[in-house]
Amino acid sequence: MILFGLALALRCYGLGLPLLDYHSWRQADTAAMARNFIASGYQFQAPQVDWGGQKPGYVESEFPLYSGALALLWGLFGPHVWIGRLLSALASAATCAVLYSLARPISGRRAALYAGVTLALLPFALYFGRTVMPDAWMLLGALLALLTFQRWLDQPSVGRFRLALIFGALAPLAKTPNLVIVGVPLAYLAWPLLAVRPARKAVLIYAACFALPALLWTAHARTLPIDPRLSFGIGEKLFDMRLLIDPHFYLLIARWSIENVLTWAGLPLFLLGLFTRQGGKEARRQGDKSPQQSAFLLVSS
């Protein structure tokens, strides 16, 4: 709670400021979608922006998890900017606490605390943790998916599996790039279980619940725009092979990651943590289990 309170306090600056700061175009579009949901009677299956000209402005976008929640709150309390910023601030602060919970059994209490505090203080996370955009919810969904999946692996039960399925499905719906951002570490965690036939069915069920809702929404969203220019480029960014095989794309991502996310001051700490292993007692206990033993527990639960 202390970590959550610290992160939230840092993100509550300027909650009432107009949407004129960095990435103002995306913030204004998100707010417009929320306002248009109210005007359309909460037709969440058809998000609209304000730059459609004489057309209705149906836009290809991510699943309206954040903008839909914002529309419901604006419908109750009025279209106040601070509500949108607070929604992001709460999610971003919760992400710091979830990161602590995820890291503690793996790396120990001290390393988990460092990780949570670092995320709370990182300038990039701090700024985008109070913008009217779905990115804070995207990051929270990613970590909740990893946390619930890891806890299901550690202590298998039907209830934990159902919880993992829920957050696994919500993570890519919050923003479509989570299909890759979360999918890679989830595949790493699940890979040993694919070699054990009894556990394979559970892993495949999880994979379907993780990917299918977001893919179905993406297929639907691509049919919405009357004008093809009314798009945030969700489908193109995920499925454009020319982009995915372009080395300059990955160099650009690497530069942004270092300069904007980690910062040059944080890069040495990132590299140190990447090659330093610190395991807590719980992590060592989990490490004693073979994939076959874990799979037996999964099936027997």
Short mmCIF file of C-alpha atoms in Angstrom, two decimals:
data_model
loop_
_atom_site.label_atom_id
_atom_site.label_comp_id
_atom_site.label_asym_id
_atom_site.label_seq_id
_atom_site.Cartn_x
_atom_site.Cartn_y
_atom_site.Cartn_z
CA MET A 1 0.00 0.00 0.00
CA ILE A 2 2.89 2.37 0.72
CA LEU A 3 4.32 1.75 -2.75
CA PHE A 4 0.89 2.27 -4.31
CA GLY A 5 0.37 5.50 -2.34
CA LEU A 6 3.80 6.86 -3.33
CA ALA A 7 3.24 6.10 -7.02
CA LEU A 8 -0.27 7.57 -6.97
CA ALA A 9 0.83 10.77 -5.22
CA LEU A 10 3.53 11.33 -7.86
CA ARG A 11 1.01 10.85 -10.67
CA CYS A 12 -1.65 13.18 -9.31
CA TYR A 13 0.05 16.38 -10.41
CA GLY A 14 -1.95 18.47 -12.85
CA LEU A 15 -4.99 16.20 -12.95
CA GLY A 16 -7.17 19.05 -14.15
CA LEU A 17 -4.82 20.29 -16.87
CA PRO A 18 -6.28 20.38 -20.41
CA LEU A 19 -5.17 17.83 -22.97
CA LEU A 20 -2.47 20.04 -24.44
CA ASP A 21 0.61 18.21 -23.18
CA TYR A 22 2.77 15.67 -25.01
CA HIS A 23 0.78 13.20 -27.15
CA SER A 24 -2.15 15.60 -27.04
CA TRP A 25 -3.54 14.18 -30.30
CA ARG A 26 -3.92 10.66 -28.85
CA GLN A 27 -5.31 11.96 -25.58
CA ALA A 28 -7.86 14.09 -27.43
CA ASP A 29 -8.85 11.12 -29.61
CA THR A 30 -9.32 8.91 -26.54
CA ALA A 31 -11.45 11.57 -24.88
CA ALA A 32 -13.46 12.00 -28.10
CA MET A 33 -14.18 8.28 -28.24
CA ALA A 34 -15.45 8.35 -24.66
CA ARG A 35 -17.65 11.37 -25.36
CA ASN A 36 -19.00 9.81 -28.55
CA PHE A 37 -19.84 6.60 -26.71
CA ILE A 38 -22.13 8.65 -24.49
CA ALA A 39 -23.70 10.40 -27.49
CA SER A 40 -24.30 7.07 -29.28
CA GLY A 41 -25.94 5.41 -26.30
CA TYR A 42 -22.80 3.47 -25.33
CA GLN A 43 -22.29 1.61 -28.59
CA PHE A 44 -18.91 0.27 -27.50
CA GLN A 45 -18.57 -1.91 -30.60
CA ALA A 46 -18.21 1.21 -32.79
CA PRO A 47 -15.67 3.74 -31.44
CA GLN A 48 -15.77 7.16 -33.12
CA VAL A 49 -13.32 10.06 -33.38
CA ASP A 50 -14.01 13.68 -34.31
CA TRP A 51 -11.88 13.90 -37.45
CA GLY A 52 -14.11 11.88 -39.74
CA GLY A 53 -15.31 14.94 -41.67
CA GLN A 54 -18.84 14.39 -42.95
CA LYS A 55 -18.56 10.68 -42.18
CA PRO A 56 -19.51 9.28 -38.74
CA GLY A 57 -15.86 8.84 -37.75
CA TYR A 58 -15.84 5.13 -36.96
CA VAL A 59 -12.19 4.32 -36.28
CA GLU A 60 -10.00 1.23 -36.16
CA SER A 61 -8.66 1.22 -32.62
CA GLU A 62 -7.85 -1.04 -29.69
CA PHE A 63 -10.71 -2.61 -27.75
CA PRO A 64 -12.34 0.29 -25.85
CA LEU A 65 -11.58 -0.98 -22.36
CA TYR A 66 -10.21 2.33 -21.08
CA SER A 67 -12.29 4.69 -23.22
CA GLY A 68 -15.42 2.69 -22.41
CA ALA A 69 -14.77 2.91 -18.67
CA LEU A 70 -14.13 6.62 -19.06
CA ALA A 71 -17.43 7.01 -20.94
CA LEU A 72 -19.33 5.31 -18.13
CA LEU A 73 -17.77 7.60 -15.53
CA TRP A 74 -18.32 10.71 -17.64
CA GLY A 75 -21.93 9.66 -18.08
CA LEU A 76 -22.30 9.67 -14.28
CA PHE A 77 -20.16 12.66 -13.26
CA GLY A 78 -19.71 14.74 -16.41
CA PRO A 79 -16.82 14.99 -18.94
CA HIS A 80 -14.06 16.13 -16.59
CA VAL A 81 -10.45 15.69 -17.71
CA TRP A 82 -9.30 14.86 -14.18
CA ILE A 83 -11.42 11.70 -14.19
CA GLY A 84 -9.53 10.38 -17.22
CA ARG A 85 -6.16 11.28 -15.75
CA LEU A 86 -7.08 9.73 -12.40
CA LEU A 87 -8.16 6.50 -14.11
CA SER A 88 -4.68 6.24 -15.61
CA ALA A 89 -2.96 7.30 -12.38
CA LEU A 90 -4.74 4.60 -10.37
CA ALA A 91 -3.82 1.93 -12.92
CA SER A 92 -0.21 3.09 -13.12
CA ALA A 93 0.17 3.15 -9.33
CA ALA A 94 -1.38 -0.32 -9.10
CA THR A 95 1.13 -1.52 -11.70
CA CYS A 96 4.00 -0.66 -9.34
CA ALA A 97 2.40 -2.77 -6.60
CA VAL A 98 1.74 -5.66 -9.00
CA LEU A 99 5.36 -5.55 -10.18
CA TYR A 100 6.45 -5.88 -6.56
CA SER A 101 4.16 -8.90 -6.10
CA LEU A 102 5.45 -10.48 -9.30
CA ALA A 103 9.14 -9.95 -8.51
CA ARG A 104 9.13 -10.85 -4.80
CA PRO A 105 8.94 -14.67 -5.08
CA ILE A 106 11.40 -14.62 -7.99
CA SER A 107 14.09 -12.23 -6.79
CA GLY A 108 13.34 -11.60 -3.13
CA ARG A 109 11.74 -8.76 -1.18
CA ARG A 110 14.55 -6.20 -1.57
CA ALA A 111 14.89 -6.58 -5.34
CA ALA A 112 11.09 -6.46 -5.71
CA LEU A 113 10.96 -3.23 -3.72
CA TYR A 114 13.68 -1.71 -5.88
CA ALA A 115 11.75 -2.72 -9.00
CA GLY A 116 8.49 -1.21 -7.75
CA VAL A 117 10.08 2.04 -6.63
CA THR A 118 12.02 2.34 -9.89
CA LEU A 119 8.83 1.99 -11.92
CA ALA A 120 7.15 4.55 -9.68
CA LEU A 121 9.95 7.06 -10.33
CA LEU A 122 10.79 6.46 -14.01
CA PRO A 123 10.01 9.69 -15.92
CA PHE A 124 8.38 7.87 -18.84
CA ALA A 125 6.12 5.78 -16.62
CA LEU A 126 5.42 8.77 -14.42
CA TYR A 127 4.29 10.97 -17.30
CA PHE A 128 2.22 8.42 -19.22
CA GLY A 129 0.80 7.17 -15.93
CA ARG A 130 -1.53 10.18 -15.83
CA THR A 131 -2.41 10.77 -19.47
CA VAL A 132 -5.84 10.16 -21.01
CA MET A 133 -4.64 7.15 -22.96
CA PRO A 134 -5.01 3.37 -22.57
CA ASP A 135 -1.29 2.79 -22.04
CA ALA A 136 -1.39 2.69 -18.22
CA TRP A 137 -4.14 0.08 -18.40
CA MET A 138 -2.11 -1.80 -21.00
CA LEU A 139 0.89 -2.10 -18.67
CA LEU A 140 -1.28 -3.03 -15.69
CA GLY A 141 -2.99 -5.72 -17.76
CA ALA A 142 0.36 -7.10 -18.90
CA LEU A 143 1.71 -7.50 -15.37
CA LEU A 144 -1.57 -8.89 -14.01
CA ALA A 145 -1.54 -11.51 -16.77
CA LEU A 146 2.01 -12.53 -15.85
CA LEU A 147 1.30 -12.48 -12.11
CA THR A 148 -1.84 -14.61 -12.26
CA PHE A 149 -0.25 -17.08 -14.69
CA GLN A 150 2.84 -17.43 -12.52
CA ARG A 151 0.74 -17.94 -9.38
CA TRP A 152 -1.30 -20.58 -11.14
CA LEU A 153 1.92 -22.40 -12.04
CA ASP A 154 3.24 -22.09 -8.47
CA GLN A 155 0.04 -23.17 -6.70
CA PRO A 156 -2.30 -24.81 -9.23
CA SER A 157 -6.04 -24.68 -8.62
CA VAL A 158 -9.19 -24.24 -10.68
CA GLY A 159 -9.78 -20.80 -9.18
CA ARG A 160 -6.28 -19.58 -10.00
CA PHE A 161 -6.59 -20.92 -13.53
CA ARG A 162 -9.85 -19.07 -14.08
CA LEU A 163 -8.32 -15.87 -12.74
CA ALA A 164 -5.34 -16.31 -15.05
CA LEU A 165 -7.71 -16.80 -17.99
CA ILE A 166 -9.58 -13.57 -17.19
CA PHE A 167 -6.50 -11.38 -16.92
CA GLY A 168 -4.84 -13.19 -19.80
CA ALA A 169 -7.76 -12.24 -22.05
CA LEU A 170 -7.96 -8.66 -20.77
CA ALA A 171 -4.26 -7.85 -21.29
CA PRO A 172 -4.30 -7.79 -25.13
CA LEU A 173 -7.75 -6.23 -25.12
CA ALA A 174 -6.42 -3.27 -23.12
CA LYS A 175 -4.09 -2.60 -26.03
CA THR A 176 -3.32 -4.99 -28.87
CA PRO A 177 0.53 -4.91 -28.70
CA ASN A 178 0.23 -6.90 -25.48
CA LEU A 179 -0.25 -9.93 -27.73
CA VAL A 180 3.51 -9.78 -28.24
CA ILE A 181 4.68 -7.91 -25.14
CA VAL A 182 3.00 -10.39 -22.80
CA GLY A 183 2.82 -13.32 -25.17
CA VAL A 184 6.60 -13.83 -25.27
CA PRO A 185 7.18 -14.16 -21.50
CA LEU A 186 4.00 -16.22 -21.12
CA ALA A 187 5.24 -18.60 -23.82
CA TYR A 188 8.56 -18.85 -21.96
CA LEU A 189 6.77 -19.79 -18.73
CA ALA A 190 4.48 -22.30 -20.46
CA TRP A 191 7.02 -23.92 -22.77
CA PRO A 192 8.23 -26.69 -20.37
CA LEU A 193 4.63 -27.81 -19.82
CA LEU A 194 4.02 -28.42 -23.52
CA ALA A 195 6.29 -31.44 -23.29
CA VAL A 196 3.92 -33.04 -20.75
CA ARG A 197 0.72 -34.29 -22.38
CA PRO A 198 -1.65 -33.90 -19.39
CA ALA A 199 -0.75 -30.22 -18.99
CA ARG A 200 -0.80 -29.42 -22.70
CA LYS A 201 -4.59 -29.03 -22.83
CA ALA A 202 -4.61 -26.39 -20.07
CA VAL A 203 -1.85 -24.42 -21.79
CA LEU A 204 -3.67 -24.51 -25.14
CA ILE A 205 -6.91 -23.36 -23.50
CA TYR A 206 -5.04 -20.47 -21.94
CA ALA A 207 -3.38 -19.56 -25.25
CA ALA A 208 -6.77 -19.47 -26.99
CA CYS A 209 -8.34 -17.28 -24.29
CA PHE A 210 -5.30 -14.99 -24.39
CA ALA A 211 -5.16 -14.43 -28.14
CA LEU A 212 -8.61 -15.00 -29.66
CA PRO A 213 -10.60 -12.11 -28.08
CA ALA A 214 -8.02 -9.52 -29.16
CA LEU A 215 -7.66 -11.03 -32.64
CA LEU A 216 -11.43 -11.13 -33.11
CA TRP A 217 -11.72 -7.52 -32.02
CA THR A 218 -8.89 -6.53 -34.38
CA ALA A 219 -10.67 -8.26 -37.27
CA HIS A 220 -13.88 -6.41 -36.36
CA ALA A 221 -12.13 -3.05 -35.90
CA ARG A 222 -10.60 -3.23 -39.37
CA THR A 223 -14.10 -3.30 -40.87
CA LEU A 224 -15.33 -0.17 -39.06
CA PRO A 225 -13.77 2.79 -40.92
CA ILE A 226 -15.73 4.05 -43.90
CA ASP A 227 -12.59 5.95 -44.86
CA PRO A 228 -9.41 3.76 -44.60
CA ARG A 229 -7.51 6.75 -43.19
CA LEU A 230 -9.63 6.53 -40.02
CA SER A 231 -7.29 4.16 -38.23
CA PHE A 232 -4.71 4.12 -35.47
CA GLY A 233 -2.83 1.52 -37.50
CA ILE A 234 -3.41 -1.34 -35.06
CA GLY A 235 -3.59 -4.06 -37.71
CA GLU A 236 -0.83 -2.60 -39.85
CA LYS A 237 1.63 -2.36 -36.97
CA LEU A 238 1.03 -5.95 -35.88
CA PHE A 239 0.79 -7.71 -39.23
CA ASP A 240 2.85 -5.63 -41.68
CA MET A 241 5.73 -7.97 -42.52
CA ARG A 242 7.68 -5.19 -44.21
CA LEU A 243 7.78 -3.40 -40.88
CA LEU A 244 8.50 -6.52 -38.84
CA ILE A 245 11.55 -7.49 -40.92
CA ASP A 246 12.92 -3.95 -41.15
CA PRO A 247 16.02 -3.67 -38.88
CA HIS A 248 15.52 0.10 -38.59
CA PHE A 249 12.23 -0.56 -36.79
CA TYR A 250 14.01 -2.50 -34.05
CA LEU A 251 16.81 0.06 -33.84
CA LEU A 252 14.17 2.75 -33.35
CA ILE A 253 12.47 0.72 -30.61
CA ALA A 254 15.84 0.14 -28.92
CA ARG A 255 16.68 3.86 -29.02
CA TRP A 256 13.29 4.83 -27.59
CA SER A 257 13.61 2.16 -24.90
CA ILE A 258 17.00 3.46 -23.78
CA GLU A 259 16.48 7.19 -24.12
CA ASN A 260 12.84 7.51 -23.05
CA VAL A 261 12.02 4.49 -20.89
CA LEU A 262 15.20 3.36 -19.11
CA THR A 263 17.06 6.68 -19.49
CA TRP A 264 20.83 6.65 -19.83
CA ALA A 265 21.17 6.77 -16.04
CA GLY A 266 19.01 3.67 -15.67
CA LEU A 267 20.63 1.64 -18.47
CA PRO A 268 23.63 0.44 -16.36
CA LEU A 269 21.23 -0.63 -13.59
CA PHE A 270 19.11 -2.50 -16.13
CA LEU A 271 22.15 -4.35 -17.49
CA LEU A 272 23.34 -5.14 -13.97
CA GLY A 273 19.96 -6.57 -13.05
CA LEU A 274 19.74 -8.48 -16.32
CA PHE A 275 22.87 -10.49 -15.56
CA THR A 276 22.54 -10.73 -11.78
CA ARG A 277 20.56 -13.55 -10.25
CA GLN A 278 18.95 -12.94 -6.87
CA GLY A 279 16.51 -15.55 -5.73
CA GLY A 280 14.40 -15.50 -2.57
CA LYS A 281 13.57 -18.57 -0.51
CA GLU A 282 10.26 -19.03 -2.28
CA ALA A 283 11.98 -18.80 -5.66
CA ARG A 284 14.45 -21.50 -4.64
CA ARG A 285 11.60 -23.74 -3.48
CA GLN A 286 9.83 -23.30 -6.81
CA GLY A 287 13.07 -23.98 -8.65
CA ASP A 288 13.20 -27.45 -7.06
CA LYS A 289 10.10 -28.48 -9.04
CA SER A 290 10.59 -30.06 -12.42
CA PRO A 291 8.23 -29.22 -15.29
CA GLN A 292 6.83 -32.76 -14.97
CA GLN A 293 6.04 -32.23 -11.28
CA SER A 294 4.41 -28.89 -12.03
CA ALA A 295 2.37 -30.46 -14.81
CA PHE A 296 1.20 -33.23 -12.48
CA LEU A 297 0.04 -30.61 -9.99
CA LEU A 298 -1.76 -28.70 -12.71
CA VAL A 299 -3.70 -31.71 -13.87
CA SER A 300 -4.41 -33.13 -10.42
CA SER A 301 -5.83 -29.77 -9.28
#
